[in-house]
Short mmCIF file of N, CA and C in Angstrom, two decimals:
data_model
loop_
_atom_site.label_atom_id
_atom_site.label_comp_id
_atom_site.label_asym_id
_atom_site.label_seq_id
_atom_site.Cartn_x
_atom_site.Cartn_y
_atom_site.Cartn_z
N ALA A 4 104.49 104.46 17.41
CA ALA A 4 103.28 104.83 16.73
C ALA A 4 102.46 103.59 16.42
N ALA A 5 103.15 102.54 15.97
CA ALA A 5 102.43 101.33 15.68
C ALA A 5 101.79 100.75 16.92
N ALA A 6 102.49 100.84 18.02
CA ALA A 6 101.93 100.33 19.27
C ALA A 6 100.70 101.11 19.66
N ALA A 7 100.72 102.40 19.49
CA ALA A 7 99.55 103.21 19.82
C ALA A 7 98.39 102.85 18.92
N ALA A 8 98.65 102.62 17.66
CA ALA A 8 97.59 102.25 16.75
C ALA A 8 97.01 100.89 17.10
N ALA A 9 97.89 99.97 17.44
CA ALA A 9 97.41 98.64 17.82
C ALA A 9 96.61 98.72 19.10
N ALA A 10 97.08 99.50 20.06
CA ALA A 10 96.36 99.63 21.33
C ALA A 10 95.03 100.30 21.11
N ALA A 11 94.94 101.20 20.17
CA ALA A 11 93.69 101.91 19.92
C ALA A 11 92.62 100.94 19.45
N GLY A 12 93.00 99.86 18.81
CA GLY A 12 92.02 98.90 18.35
C GLY A 12 91.85 97.72 19.28
N ALA A 13 92.62 97.68 20.36
CA ALA A 13 92.58 96.55 21.28
C ALA A 13 91.30 96.53 22.09
N ASP A 14 90.96 95.36 22.54
CA ASP A 14 89.82 95.17 23.44
C ASP A 14 88.52 95.68 22.86
N ALA A 15 88.26 95.37 21.58
CA ALA A 15 87.03 95.85 20.95
C ALA A 15 85.79 95.34 21.67
N ASP A 16 85.86 94.13 22.23
CA ASP A 16 84.68 93.60 22.92
C ASP A 16 84.27 94.48 24.10
N ARG A 17 85.24 95.02 24.84
CA ARG A 17 84.91 95.84 26.01
C ARG A 17 84.47 97.23 25.63
N SER A 18 84.75 97.66 24.39
CA SER A 18 84.40 99.02 24.01
C SER A 18 83.18 99.06 23.11
N GLY A 19 82.50 97.94 22.98
CA GLY A 19 81.31 97.92 22.16
C GLY A 19 81.58 97.42 20.75
N GLY A 20 82.78 96.93 20.50
CA GLY A 20 83.14 96.42 19.18
C GLY A 20 82.51 95.07 18.94
N SER A 21 83.01 94.39 17.92
CA SER A 21 82.42 93.14 17.51
C SER A 21 82.46 92.10 18.62
N ASP A 22 81.31 91.49 18.84
CA ASP A 22 81.22 90.45 19.86
C ASP A 22 80.85 89.11 19.24
N GLY A 23 80.98 89.04 17.90
CA GLY A 23 80.68 87.80 17.21
C GLY A 23 79.22 87.69 16.79
N THR A 24 78.38 88.64 17.16
CA THR A 24 76.96 88.58 16.82
C THR A 24 76.66 89.24 15.50
N GLY A 25 77.64 89.97 14.93
CA GLY A 25 77.41 90.70 13.70
C GLY A 25 76.97 92.13 13.96
N ASP A 26 76.63 92.46 15.19
CA ASP A 26 76.25 93.82 15.55
C ASP A 26 77.45 94.47 16.22
N ASP A 27 78.23 95.22 15.42
CA ASP A 27 79.45 95.81 15.97
C ASP A 27 79.29 97.25 16.36
N GLY A 28 78.09 97.79 16.29
CA GLY A 28 77.85 99.16 16.72
C GLY A 28 78.30 100.20 15.73
N VAL A 29 78.72 99.78 14.52
CA VAL A 29 79.16 100.74 13.53
C VAL A 29 77.99 101.66 13.18
N GLY A 30 78.24 102.94 13.24
CA GLY A 30 77.20 103.91 12.94
C GLY A 30 76.37 104.31 14.14
N ASP A 31 76.55 103.62 15.25
CA ASP A 31 75.81 103.92 16.46
C ASP A 31 76.63 104.90 17.30
N PRO A 32 76.18 106.16 17.41
CA PRO A 32 76.98 107.14 18.15
C PRO A 32 77.13 106.85 19.63
N SER A 33 76.33 105.94 20.16
CA SER A 33 76.45 105.62 21.59
C SER A 33 77.53 104.59 21.86
N VAL A 34 78.09 103.99 20.80
CA VAL A 34 79.12 102.97 20.95
C VAL A 34 80.48 103.60 20.67
N ASP A 35 81.38 103.54 21.65
CA ASP A 35 82.73 104.06 21.49
C ASP A 35 83.60 102.93 20.95
N PRO A 36 84.13 103.07 19.72
CA PRO A 36 84.91 101.97 19.14
C PRO A 36 86.33 101.87 19.70
N VAL A 37 86.72 102.78 20.58
CA VAL A 37 88.07 102.76 21.14
C VAL A 37 88.01 102.34 22.60
N SER A 38 88.82 101.37 22.95
CA SER A 38 88.86 100.87 24.33
C SER A 38 89.47 101.92 25.26
N PRO A 39 89.26 101.78 26.56
CA PRO A 39 89.92 102.69 27.51
C PRO A 39 91.44 102.64 27.38
N GLU A 40 91.99 101.45 27.16
CA GLU A 40 93.43 101.32 26.99
C GLU A 40 93.88 102.03 25.72
N GLY A 41 93.07 101.94 24.69
CA GLY A 41 93.37 102.64 23.45
C GLY A 41 93.39 104.14 23.63
N ARG A 42 92.46 104.66 24.41
CA ARG A 42 92.42 106.10 24.68
C ARG A 42 93.68 106.55 25.43
N VAL A 43 94.15 105.74 26.38
CA VAL A 43 95.38 106.07 27.11
C VAL A 43 96.56 106.07 26.15
N ALA A 44 96.64 105.07 25.27
CA ALA A 44 97.73 105.00 24.30
C ALA A 44 97.69 106.20 23.36
N MET A 45 96.50 106.59 22.93
CA MET A 45 96.37 107.74 22.04
C MET A 45 96.82 109.03 22.73
N ALA A 46 96.45 109.19 23.99
CA ALA A 46 96.85 110.38 24.74
C ALA A 46 98.37 110.41 24.96
N ALA A 47 98.94 109.24 25.25
CA ALA A 47 100.39 109.17 25.46
C ALA A 47 101.13 109.52 24.17
N PHE A 48 100.64 109.03 23.04
CA PHE A 48 101.27 109.34 21.77
C PHE A 48 101.14 110.83 21.43
N ALA A 49 99.95 111.38 21.64
CA ALA A 49 99.75 112.82 21.37
C ALA A 49 100.71 113.66 22.20
N ASP A 50 100.95 113.26 23.43
CA ASP A 50 101.88 113.98 24.30
C ASP A 50 103.32 113.84 23.82
N ALA A 51 103.69 112.65 23.38
CA ALA A 51 105.07 112.38 22.98
C ALA A 51 105.40 112.84 21.57
N ARG A 52 104.40 112.96 20.72
CA ARG A 52 104.64 113.21 19.29
C ARG A 52 105.56 114.40 19.00
N PRO A 53 105.40 115.56 19.64
CA PRO A 53 106.27 116.68 19.29
C PRO A 53 107.76 116.42 19.58
N ARG A 54 108.05 115.52 20.48
CA ARG A 54 109.45 115.21 20.84
C ARG A 54 109.66 113.70 20.79
N LEU A 55 109.08 113.06 19.79
CA LEU A 55 109.09 111.60 19.72
C LEU A 55 110.49 111.01 19.72
N ALA A 56 111.39 111.57 18.93
CA ALA A 56 112.75 111.03 18.88
C ALA A 56 113.42 111.09 20.25
N ASP A 57 113.26 112.22 20.94
CA ASP A 57 113.83 112.34 22.29
C ASP A 57 113.19 111.37 23.26
N ARG A 58 111.89 111.22 23.16
CA ARG A 58 111.19 110.29 24.07
C ARG A 58 111.63 108.86 23.84
N LEU A 59 111.74 108.46 22.57
CA LEU A 59 112.17 107.09 22.28
C LEU A 59 113.61 106.86 22.71
N ALA A 60 114.48 107.85 22.47
CA ALA A 60 115.88 107.72 22.87
C ALA A 60 116.03 107.68 24.38
N GLY A 61 115.09 108.27 25.11
CA GLY A 61 115.17 108.33 26.56
C GLY A 61 114.53 107.17 27.29
N CYS A 62 113.73 106.37 26.57
CA CYS A 62 113.09 105.23 27.25
C CYS A 62 114.09 104.08 27.39
N GLY A 63 113.77 103.13 28.22
CA GLY A 63 114.68 102.01 28.50
C GLY A 63 115.12 101.27 27.26
N SER A 64 114.18 100.92 26.39
CA SER A 64 114.53 100.18 25.18
C SER A 64 115.36 101.03 24.23
N GLY A 65 115.02 102.32 24.14
CA GLY A 65 115.80 103.22 23.29
C GLY A 65 117.22 103.34 23.76
N ARG A 66 117.41 103.51 25.08
CA ARG A 66 118.77 103.61 25.64
C ARG A 66 119.55 102.33 25.39
N GLN A 67 118.86 101.20 25.52
CA GLN A 67 119.53 99.91 25.30
C GLN A 67 119.99 99.79 23.85
N LEU A 68 119.14 100.15 22.90
CA LEU A 68 119.53 100.09 21.49
C LEU A 68 120.70 101.03 21.20
N ILE A 69 120.64 102.24 21.74
CA ILE A 69 121.72 103.20 21.54
C ILE A 69 123.02 102.67 22.12
N ASP A 70 122.97 102.11 23.33
CA ASP A 70 124.17 101.56 23.97
C ASP A 70 124.76 100.40 23.18
N GLN A 71 123.92 99.68 22.44
CA GLN A 71 124.39 98.54 21.65
C GLN A 71 124.78 98.95 20.23
N GLY A 72 124.81 100.26 19.98
CA GLY A 72 125.25 100.74 18.68
C GLY A 72 124.16 100.87 17.63
N HIS A 73 122.91 100.89 18.06
CA HIS A 73 121.80 100.94 17.10
C HIS A 73 121.01 102.25 17.20
N ALA A 74 121.71 103.35 17.38
CA ALA A 74 121.04 104.66 17.49
C ALA A 74 120.23 104.97 16.24
N GLY A 75 120.71 104.54 15.09
CA GLY A 75 119.98 104.77 13.84
C GLY A 75 118.61 104.12 13.84
N ASP A 76 118.49 102.97 14.50
CA ASP A 76 117.20 102.30 14.58
C ASP A 76 116.20 103.12 15.41
N VAL A 77 116.70 103.76 16.45
CA VAL A 77 115.84 104.59 17.29
C VAL A 77 115.38 105.81 16.49
N THR A 78 116.28 106.41 15.76
CA THR A 78 115.94 107.55 14.91
C THR A 78 114.91 107.14 13.86
N LEU A 79 115.13 106.01 13.24
CA LEU A 79 114.21 105.50 12.22
C LEU A 79 112.83 105.23 12.81
N ALA A 80 112.79 104.69 14.01
CA ALA A 80 111.52 104.39 14.66
C ALA A 80 110.70 105.64 14.94
N ALA A 81 111.37 106.78 15.07
CA ALA A 81 110.67 108.03 15.37
C ALA A 81 110.12 108.72 14.12
N GLU A 82 110.45 108.21 12.94
CA GLU A 82 109.94 108.80 11.71
C GLU A 82 108.49 108.37 11.50
N LEU A 83 107.61 109.36 11.38
CA LEU A 83 106.19 109.07 11.20
C LEU A 83 105.80 109.19 9.73
N ASP A 84 105.06 108.22 9.26
CA ASP A 84 104.54 108.23 7.89
C ASP A 84 105.64 108.46 6.85
N ALA A 85 106.82 107.96 7.13
CA ALA A 85 107.96 108.16 6.23
C ALA A 85 108.03 107.10 5.14
N SER A 86 107.30 106.03 5.28
CA SER A 86 107.39 104.95 4.31
C SER A 86 106.03 104.29 4.14
N THR A 87 105.71 103.90 2.94
CA THR A 87 104.47 103.18 2.69
C THR A 87 104.68 101.67 2.70
N VAL A 88 105.92 101.23 2.94
CA VAL A 88 106.19 99.80 2.96
C VAL A 88 106.13 99.22 4.37
N VAL A 89 105.81 100.05 5.34
CA VAL A 89 105.70 99.57 6.71
C VAL A 89 104.40 98.77 6.84
N PRO A 90 104.47 97.55 7.34
CA PRO A 90 103.25 96.75 7.45
C PRO A 90 102.33 97.29 8.55
N ALA A 91 101.07 96.96 8.41
CA ALA A 91 100.07 97.34 9.41
C ALA A 91 99.51 96.06 10.02
N LEU A 92 99.09 96.14 11.27
CA LEU A 92 98.49 95.00 11.94
C LEU A 92 97.01 94.95 11.59
N ALA A 93 96.60 93.87 10.96
CA ALA A 93 95.20 93.65 10.60
C ALA A 93 94.77 92.35 11.25
N GLY A 94 94.14 92.46 12.42
CA GLY A 94 93.83 91.27 13.18
C GLY A 94 95.12 90.65 13.66
N PRO A 95 95.31 89.36 13.45
CA PRO A 95 96.53 88.71 13.91
C PRO A 95 97.67 88.76 12.90
N GLU A 96 97.46 89.41 11.74
CA GLU A 96 98.46 89.37 10.68
C GLU A 96 99.02 90.75 10.35
N LEU A 97 100.28 90.78 9.90
CA LEU A 97 100.88 92.00 9.37
C LEU A 97 100.62 92.02 7.87
N VAL A 98 100.08 93.13 7.38
CA VAL A 98 99.78 93.24 5.95
C VAL A 98 100.40 94.51 5.38
N ASP A 99 100.57 94.54 4.07
CA ASP A 99 101.10 95.72 3.38
C ASP A 99 100.09 96.84 3.47
N ARG A 100 100.54 98.03 3.90
CA ARG A 100 99.65 99.19 4.02
C ARG A 100 99.16 99.69 2.67
N ALA A 101 99.90 99.44 1.62
CA ALA A 101 99.54 100.00 0.30
C ALA A 101 98.32 99.38 -0.27
#
């Protein structure tokens, strides 16, 4: 989920986001604030969400964690909005969501 959120904000320059001029297109309905890559990530997450735990357990990294005895980590990763202490990516830094 975090990856999808990060991808949704990626490549703001190519999607009409901030280009350093101060005109970021906020409020302009002709400017799409989500990059094409972000749209793909959002669609992939929407597809996986109903079976997120199964999808994570079935991917290469999930299988590797399970094989190494970390199945609980995979289960935990599939929990959405379960904690307010999970940091959020704000630019290059991780910050407290609260």
